[in-house]
Rosetta silent file (secondary structure, phi, psi, omega in degrees, C-alpha in Angstrom):
SEQUENCE: MKKKFVNENKTETREALIENTIRKHADMIYRIAYQNTGSTADAEDILQEVSIALVTKNAPLENEEHLKRWLIRVTINKCRDLHRHLKVIETEPLEDHEDIPADEKGEIMEELQQLPEQYRNIIYLYYYEQYTLQEIADIMKKSINTISSGLQRARNQLKRVLMEEGYSYG
SCORE:     score description
SCORE:     0.000 S_00000001
   1 L     0.000  130.566 -178.737  -85.158   73.717   59.511 S_00000001
   2 L   -78.784  139.729  177.193  -85.410   75.851   62.654 S_00000001
   3 L   -74.461  139.093  179.749  -84.008   74.478   65.870 S_00000001
   4 E  -102.173  144.444  176.909  -86.616   73.988   68.619 S_00000001
   5 E  -119.020  143.902  178.027  -86.017   74.781   72.291 S_00000001
   6 E   -94.390  125.637 -179.605  -87.864   73.298   75.215 S_00000001
   7 E  -142.350  112.408  178.444  -89.138   75.931   77.625 S_00000001
   8 L    50.274   54.835  176.244  -91.600   75.130   80.418 S_00000001
   9 L    65.023   15.475  176.038  -93.040   72.076   78.674 S_00000001
  10 E  -122.119  147.224  174.987  -93.485   73.942   75.374 S_00000001
  11 E  -101.974  125.213 -177.699  -91.406   73.672   72.256 S_00000001
  12 E  -130.878  157.002  171.706  -90.589   77.052   70.713 S_00000001
  13 E   -74.365  160.852  178.818  -88.341   78.359   67.998 S_00000001
  14 H   -57.732  -43.254 -178.504  -85.284   80.309   69.123 S_00000001
  15 H   -62.363  -43.485  179.476  -86.836   83.532   67.807 S_00000001
  16 H   -66.556  -39.216  179.475  -90.077   83.016   69.727 S_00000001
  17 H   -65.109  -41.644  177.945  -88.180   82.132   72.889 S_00000001
  18 H   -64.329  -44.469  179.136  -86.049   85.280   72.610 S_00000001
  19 H   -60.733  -44.797  178.813  -89.120   87.439   72.003 S_00000001
  20 H   -65.084  -37.150  178.771  -90.904   85.947   75.020 S_00000001
  21 H   -63.999  -45.135  179.831  -87.786   86.388   77.156 S_00000001
  22 H   -62.726  -44.493  178.356  -87.505   90.061   76.250 S_00000001
  23 H   -60.430  -42.707 -175.588  -91.194   90.630   77.005 S_00000001
  24 H   -70.252  -37.996 -171.224  -90.934   88.826   80.333 S_00000001
  25 H  -109.516    4.116 -177.275  -87.718   90.450   81.584 S_00000001
  26 H   -59.266  -43.194 -179.498  -87.759   93.922   79.969 S_00000001
  27 H   -62.481  -43.620  179.296  -89.028   95.637   83.135 S_00000001
  28 H   -62.827  -46.101  179.756  -86.351   94.018   85.293 S_00000001
  29 H   -60.384  -45.896  179.700  -83.588   94.926   82.813 S_00000001
  30 H   -60.202  -46.754 -178.483  -84.875   98.494   82.607 S_00000001
  31 H   -61.960  -42.950  178.544  -85.047   98.878   86.403 S_00000001
  32 H   -63.525  -44.565  179.936  -81.499   97.569   86.879 S_00000001
  33 H   -64.089  -41.805 -179.401  -80.221   99.837   84.124 S_00000001
  34 H   -64.924  -44.454 -177.943  -82.119  102.823   85.524 S_00000001
  35 H   -69.684  -19.011  175.492  -80.877  102.344   89.063 S_00000001
  36 H   -87.870  -31.135 -174.894  -77.320  102.116   87.703 S_00000001
  37 H  -104.934  -29.120 -177.038  -77.492  105.091   85.332 S_00000001
  38 L    74.428   13.015 -176.181  -80.147  107.372   86.815 S_00000001
  39 L  -133.407  130.147  178.732  -81.326  108.179   83.306 S_00000001
  40 H   -66.037  -39.160 -179.512  -84.398  106.918   81.484 S_00000001
  41 H   -64.373  -44.847  178.846  -82.701  107.394   78.105 S_00000001
  42 H   -65.654  -39.122  178.831  -79.610  105.437   79.146 S_00000001
  43 H   -63.059  -40.472  177.386  -81.779  102.710   80.700 S_00000001
  44 H   -65.331  -40.757  177.883  -83.721  102.391   77.437 S_00000001
  45 H   -62.657  -42.456 -179.357  -80.459  102.199   75.458 S_00000001
  46 H   -67.716  -38.993  175.248  -79.121   99.497   77.752 S_00000001
  47 H   -57.233  -42.939  178.685  -82.386   97.540   77.468 S_00000001
  48 H   -65.761  -42.302  179.578  -81.924   97.634   73.709 S_00000001
  49 H   -64.458  -39.916  178.148  -78.259   96.577   73.969 S_00000001
  50 H   -65.819  -39.371  177.501  -79.142   93.662   76.258 S_00000001
  51 H   -62.069  -41.679  177.525  -81.864   92.602   73.813 S_00000001
  52 H   -64.355  -42.208  178.375  -79.317   92.656   70.985 S_00000001
  53 H   -61.597  -37.653  178.512  -76.880   90.632   73.103 S_00000001
  54 H   -61.129  -37.609 -179.600  -79.633   88.095   73.746 S_00000001
  55 H   -76.977  -41.049 -170.577  -80.063   87.682   69.992 S_00000001
  56 H   -93.694  -22.787 -177.724  -76.395   87.733   68.990 S_00000001
  57 L   -96.788  172.941 -178.867  -74.626   86.007   71.896 S_00000001
  58 L   -88.293   70.544 -178.914  -74.831   82.456   73.112 S_00000001
  59 L   -71.907  145.674 -179.341  -77.428   83.084   75.821 S_00000001
  60 L   -77.259   79.812 -173.279  -78.467   80.108   77.975 S_00000001
  61 L   -75.609  -14.145 -173.895  -82.000   79.757   76.580 S_00000001
  62 L   -80.421  -20.815 -174.471  -82.635   76.252   77.925 S_00000001
  63 L  -126.190  116.604 -174.367  -82.780   77.192   81.622 S_00000001
  64 H   -60.227  -47.026 -177.631  -85.032   80.056   82.799 S_00000001
  65 H   -68.140  -40.298  177.457  -83.175   80.839   86.041 S_00000001
  66 H   -63.924  -39.530  178.298  -79.766   80.681   84.365 S_00000001
  67 H   -63.122  -43.779  179.509  -81.093   82.947   81.609 S_00000001
  68 H   -61.885  -43.133  177.453  -82.391   85.491   84.136 S_00000001
  69 H   -63.565  -39.547  178.517  -79.002   85.586   85.869 S_00000001
  70 H   -61.671  -43.957  179.277  -77.300   85.959   82.482 S_00000001
  71 H   -62.222  -41.352  178.559  -79.560   88.927   81.665 S_00000001
  72 H   -63.226  -46.688 -179.705  -78.760   90.598   85.000 S_00000001
  73 H   -60.482  -46.363  179.930  -75.016   90.097   84.496 S_00000001
  74 H   -63.444  -41.211  179.397  -75.138   91.483   80.934 S_00000001
  75 H   -61.166  -47.940  179.462  -77.226   94.467   82.096 S_00000001
  76 H   -62.000  -41.646  178.763  -74.778   95.342   84.867 S_00000001
  77 H   -64.271  -39.971  178.292  -71.846   94.965   82.458 S_00000001
  78 H   -64.383  -37.306  176.744  -73.527   97.222   79.885 S_00000001
  79 H   -64.007  -43.320  177.812  -74.034   99.839   82.612 S_00000001
  80 H   -63.139  -41.087  177.555  -70.351   99.631   83.524 S_00000001
  81 H   -59.452  -42.860  179.368  -69.404   99.962   79.855 S_00000001
  82 H   -60.490  -45.427 -179.809  -71.514  103.099   79.624 S_00000001
  83 H   -63.436  -37.598  179.494  -69.810  104.593   82.682 S_00000001
  84 H   -66.291  -38.193 -176.412  -66.386  103.740   81.253 S_00000001
  85 H   -79.355  -22.048  178.355  -67.129  105.395   77.921 S_00000001
  86 L  -102.996  112.921 -178.985  -68.523  108.562   79.452 S_00000001
  87 L   -63.944  -45.212  179.506  -65.836  110.465   81.319 S_00000001
  88 L  -124.415  122.653  178.225  -68.373  112.720   83.003 S_00000001
  89 L  -101.773  119.723  177.697  -71.921  111.570   83.466 S_00000001
  90 L   -93.169  125.817 -179.250  -74.370  114.375   83.907 S_00000001
  91 L  -110.706  158.473  177.249  -77.415  113.302   85.853 S_00000001
  92 L  -109.172  147.135  177.543  -80.761  114.937   86.294 S_00000001
  93 L   -60.446  142.770 -178.418  -82.543  115.105   89.624 S_00000001
  94 H   -65.626  -22.788  178.974  -85.040  112.279   90.010 S_00000001
  95 H   -62.350  -24.730 -178.966  -87.752  114.776   90.889 S_00000001
  96 H   -74.083   -9.843 -175.752  -87.712  115.808   87.208 S_00000001
  97 L  -114.228  113.204  177.504  -88.868  112.339   86.178 S_00000001
  98 L   -93.341   -2.630 -177.362  -92.422  111.309   86.813 S_00000001
  99 L  -100.983   20.163  177.867  -91.997  108.169   84.728 S_00000001
 100 L   -68.882  132.730 -179.810  -89.734  106.356   87.189 S_00000001
 101 L   -61.143  131.399 -179.141  -90.931  102.781   87.602 S_00000001
 102 L   -97.546  147.462  179.896  -92.691  102.408   90.938 S_00000001
 103 L  -107.196  146.874 -178.575  -92.419   99.385   93.147 S_00000001
 104 L   -59.005  -31.108 -177.041  -95.310   98.012   95.166 S_00000001
 105 L   -81.198   -9.532 -177.628  -93.215   98.353   98.321 S_00000001
 106 L    89.159   93.915 -177.171  -92.474  102.014   97.643 S_00000001
 107 L   -70.762  154.096  174.640  -89.126  102.599   96.079 S_00000001
 108 L  -122.787   53.156 -173.699  -86.544  104.900   97.540 S_00000001
 109 H   -58.099  -42.426 -177.091  -84.725  105.348   94.235 S_00000001
 110 H   -60.806  -45.425  179.910  -83.362  108.803   94.963 S_00000001
 111 H   -68.267  -37.266  178.686  -81.717  107.660   98.168 S_00000001
 112 H   -63.279  -35.395  179.191  -80.508  104.454   96.517 S_00000001
 113 H   -62.838  -21.147 -178.616  -78.811  106.539   93.810 S_00000001
 114 L   -79.556  -11.374  178.772  -76.596  108.078   96.491 S_00000001
 115 L   -84.241  154.594  173.996  -74.961  104.721   97.207 S_00000001
 116 L   -61.331  153.265 -175.452  -71.916  103.459   95.292 S_00000001
 117 H   -51.723  -46.239 -176.740  -72.760  101.253   92.285 S_00000001
 118 H   -60.648  -36.776  179.633  -71.657   98.000   93.917 S_00000001
 119 H   -74.535  -38.880  177.575  -73.970   98.610   96.882 S_00000001
 120 H   -57.856  -44.929 -178.353  -76.909   99.674   94.704 S_00000001
 121 H   -65.309  -41.958  179.644  -76.682   96.415   92.773 S_00000001
 122 H   -63.398  -48.645 -179.962  -76.482   94.259   95.892 S_00000001
 123 H   -61.146  -45.255 -178.422  -79.460   96.014   97.531 S_00000001
 124 H   -61.141  -49.968 -177.179  -81.476   95.899   94.325 S_00000001
 125 H   -65.089  -36.142 -177.540  -80.854   92.197   93.678 S_00000001
 126 H   -73.824  -50.220 -173.968  -81.453   91.263   97.322 S_00000001
 127 H   -88.749  -37.337 -174.288  -84.584   93.277   98.068 S_00000001
 128 H   -94.108  -36.025  177.373  -86.243   93.840   94.707 S_00000001
 129 L   -97.601   -8.137  175.063  -85.318   90.695   92.767 S_00000001
 130 L    58.545   42.354  173.476  -85.210   88.594   95.983 S_00000001
 131 L   -84.813  151.282  174.778  -81.999   86.749   95.243 S_00000001
 132 L   -77.794  166.323  177.985  -80.101   85.044   98.055 S_00000001
 133 H   -59.875  -39.985  179.138  -76.615   86.178   98.992 S_00000001
 134 H   -64.121  -41.368  179.274  -75.156   83.089   97.286 S_00000001
 135 H   -65.007  -40.389  177.621  -77.086   83.795   94.093 S_00000001
 136 H   -64.553  -41.461  177.843  -75.915   87.419   94.093 S_00000001
 137 H   -59.248  -42.249  178.255  -72.343   86.240   94.641 S_00000001
 138 H   -64.760  -44.942 -179.209  -72.686   83.946   91.624 S_00000001
 139 H   -62.712  -45.344 -175.052  -74.205   86.685   89.458 S_00000001
 140 H   -88.743   -2.087  179.506  -71.606   89.290   90.407 S_00000001
 141 L    56.714   49.381  177.858  -68.753   86.745   90.428 S_00000001
 142 L  -129.699  166.228  176.936  -67.723   87.651   93.980 S_00000001
 143 L   -74.784  156.058  179.209  -67.385   85.621   97.152 S_00000001
 144 H   -63.863  -33.041  177.732  -70.412   85.281   99.391 S_00000001
 145 H   -64.711  -39.093  177.687  -68.460   87.017  102.183 S_00000001
 146 H   -63.149  -43.549  179.981  -67.855   90.023   99.919 S_00000001
 147 H   -67.481  -42.639 -179.824  -71.557   90.202   99.076 S_00000001
 148 H   -61.622  -47.400  179.111  -72.602   89.743  102.702 S_00000001
 149 H   -69.160  -33.455  175.888  -70.332   92.524  103.959 S_00000001
 150 H   -63.659  -40.538  177.909  -71.362   94.677  100.978 S_00000001
 151 H   -63.919  -42.257  179.072  -75.029   94.225  101.895 S_00000001
 152 H   -63.778  -44.508  178.430  -74.301   95.215  105.499 S_00000001
 153 H   -64.450  -40.637  179.625  -72.357   98.295  104.392 S_00000001
 154 H   -62.430  -43.677  178.282  -75.077   99.190  101.897 S_00000001
 155 H   -60.108  -44.820 -179.318  -77.757   98.955  104.591 S_00000001
 156 H   -63.901  -43.937  179.036  -75.722  101.182  106.922 S_00000001
 157 H   -65.466  -42.629 -179.986  -75.078  103.774  104.209 S_00000001
 158 H   -64.197  -39.519  178.151  -78.704  103.716  103.079 S_00000001
 159 H   -61.658  -43.608  177.884  -79.862  104.126  106.681 S_00000001
 160 H   -61.321  -44.910  179.784  -77.590  107.174  107.077 S_00000001
 161 H   -61.697  -45.130 -179.197  -78.902  108.671  103.824 S_00000001
 162 H   -64.205  -39.079  178.391  -82.511  108.047  104.841 S_00000001
 163 H   -65.890  -37.322  176.649  -81.964  109.609  108.262 S_00000001
 164 H   -64.696  -30.384 -179.939  -80.427  112.677  106.603 S_00000001
 165 L   -83.148   -1.558  175.842  -83.555  112.867  104.416 S_00000001
 166 L   102.134    1.119  175.997  -85.746  112.939  107.523 S_00000001
 167 L   -73.534  147.317  178.895  -86.819  109.307  107.808 S_00000001
 168 L  -117.287  149.298  177.023  -86.883  108.025  111.377 S_00000001
 169 L  -120.840  139.192 -177.703  -86.072  104.609  112.746 S_00000001
 170 L  -147.495    0.000    0.000  -87.361  103.397  116.010 S_00000001
């Protein structure tokens, strides 16, 4: 007999819940992986690895928000694992990729790629996934003060990069 899970007032099998979760969060996982790796192929591989982890690990399927945070944490960890295993990562200029996911607000992915990984993740989670500083601190397992100062540093670095690229602030 298959175990049933309660999800948003519906009872689903574990397999159906996992399939729905992957469909719902695949774009987010891909975007996080892409902004960490700068490669569509690596982002696709990480999406697949996170999907496998969702199936094989003890993911928190009962709570949607906890599950989303778990997926973000696993995605970031998989990106770090990739960086650890590759001594030298060769990247391609973003101009070569016309299939970069676009954001309604107008992404500045190329400039974001110039920031250190820790800052990219904070900016991405804060502005694109709209997490609070406390939620980001919980996800990244850091203090809220570390995240707050990281966000400030990330903004300053991103502003410098954008100004170098010809954007003006007034």
